[in-house]
Amino acid sequence: MICLILSLFSYFFQTGWTGENERTFVAVKPDGVQRRLVGEILRRFEKRGFKLVGLKLVKASEDLLREHYWDLRSKPFFRGLMSYMSSGPIVVMVWEGLDVVKTARKMLGETNPADSLPGTIRGDFCVEVGRNVIHGSDSVASAQKEISLWFGQDELHCWEDNSRGWIYD
Ligand code: ADP
């Protein structure tokens, strides 16, 4: 019930998911799936203490990818990005928790793996910007947009987190 209220609230007011209820959109790109990195990436987010509220394997349509990367449409690498992202299935997920948008970006590393510190996902598992294995929303507003683009309301799950008291004071 609380989840439904929060969903409706976040639909009408863009600030709905805040605090411990903040959500972000993360996608393991085709290279990450091919290279069997899905489990490792899930493990990192779970161990950090974030809560998984949505997860699926999808073959993204060109329309969906174009909408997702609309802001980059005039970049010289846009066509390559479209073909890379549609080259195989991707695993999309929604994670919930305090400051999850900012923290997920830190866990991912920089856009260019060469600038990413060891210990980050891109710093540990890839070398080139055009094959950087993972996407994560860059702001709360983008997260809200991306989550509603990739997930239906019925695909996001509210569940009682029994370890909550060991993660938050
Ligand atoms: P991020 O994914 O870190 O938010 P951007 O939104 O700037 O970064 O770019 C989206 C994606 O476009 C990157 O993750 C990467 O896959 C691709 N990309 C960005 N810059 C380049 C580039 N110079 N050459 C090839 N691909 C790029």
Coordinates of C-alpha atoms in Angstrom, one line a residue, residues 60-131:
A60 CA 15.8 -3.2 -26.5
S61 CA 14.1 -1.8 -29.6
E62 CA 15.7 1.1 -31.6
D63 CA 12.9 3.4 -30.6
L64 CA 13.4 2.7 -26.9
L65 CA 17.2 3.2 -27.2
R66 CA 16.8 6.4 -29.2
E67 CA 14.5 7.8 -26.5
H68 CA 16.8 6.7 -23.8
Y69 CA 19.8 8.3 -25.4
W70 CA 17.9 11.3 -27.0
D71 CA 20.3 13.9 -25.4
L72 CA 23.2 12.3 -27.3
R73 CA 21.5 12.1 -30.7
S74 CA 23.9 14.7 -32.3
K75 CA 27.1 13.1 -31.0
P76 CA 29.4 11.5 -33.6
F77 CA 29.3 8.2 -31.7
F78 CA 25.5 8.0 -31.6
R79 CA 25.0 5.5 -34.4
G80 CA 27.7 3.3 -33.0
L81 CA 26.1 3.5 -29.6
M82 CA 22.7 2.5 -31.0
S83 CA 24.2 -0.5 -32.8
Y84 CA 26.2 -1.5 -29.7
M85 CA 23.2 -1.3 -27.4
S86 CA 21.0 -3.3 -29.8
S87 CA 23.6 -6.0 -30.4
G88 CA 22.2 -8.3 -27.8
P89 CA 20.1 -8.5 -24.6
I90 CA 20.7 -6.2 -21.8
V91 CA 19.8 -6.6 -18.1
V92 CA 17.9 -3.7 -16.7
M93 CA 17.4 -3.1 -13.0
V94 CA 16.0 -0.7 -10.5
W95 CA 17.8 -0.2 -7.2
E96 CA 16.5 1.6 -4.2
G97 CA 18.2 3.2 -1.2
L98 CA 19.6 6.4 0.4
D99 CA 21.5 8.4 -2.2
V100 CA 21.4 5.5 -4.6
V101 CA 21.7 7.6 -7.7
K102 CA 25.0 9.3 -6.7
T103 CA 26.4 6.1 -5.1
A104 CA 25.6 4.0 -8.1
R105 CA 27.5 6.4 -10.4
K106 CA 30.5 6.2 -8.0
M107 CA 30.3 2.4 -8.1
L108 CA 30.2 2.5 -11.9
G109 CA 33.2 4.8 -12.4
E110 CA 33.7 7.3 -15.1
T111 CA 32.2 7.1 -18.6
N112 CA 35.6 6.3 -20.0
P113 CA 37.0 3.2 -18.3
A114 CA 40.5 4.6 -18.6
D115 CA 39.5 7.4 -16.2
S116 CA 37.8 4.9 -13.8
L117 CA 39.5 3.9 -10.6
P118 CA 40.2 0.3 -9.8
G119 CA 37.4 -0.9 -7.5
T120 CA 34.7 0.6 -9.7
I121 CA 32.8 -1.6 -12.2
R122 CA 34.2 0.2 -15.3
G123 CA 37.6 0.4 -13.6
D124 CA 37.7 -3.3 -13.0
F125 CA 35.9 -4.8 -16.1
C126 CA 36.5 -2.8 -19.2
V127 CA 39.0 -0.7 -21.2
E128 CA 37.2 1.3 -23.9
V129 CA 34.4 3.9 -23.7
G130 CA 32.5 2.3 -26.5
R131 CA 32.3 -1.0 -24.5

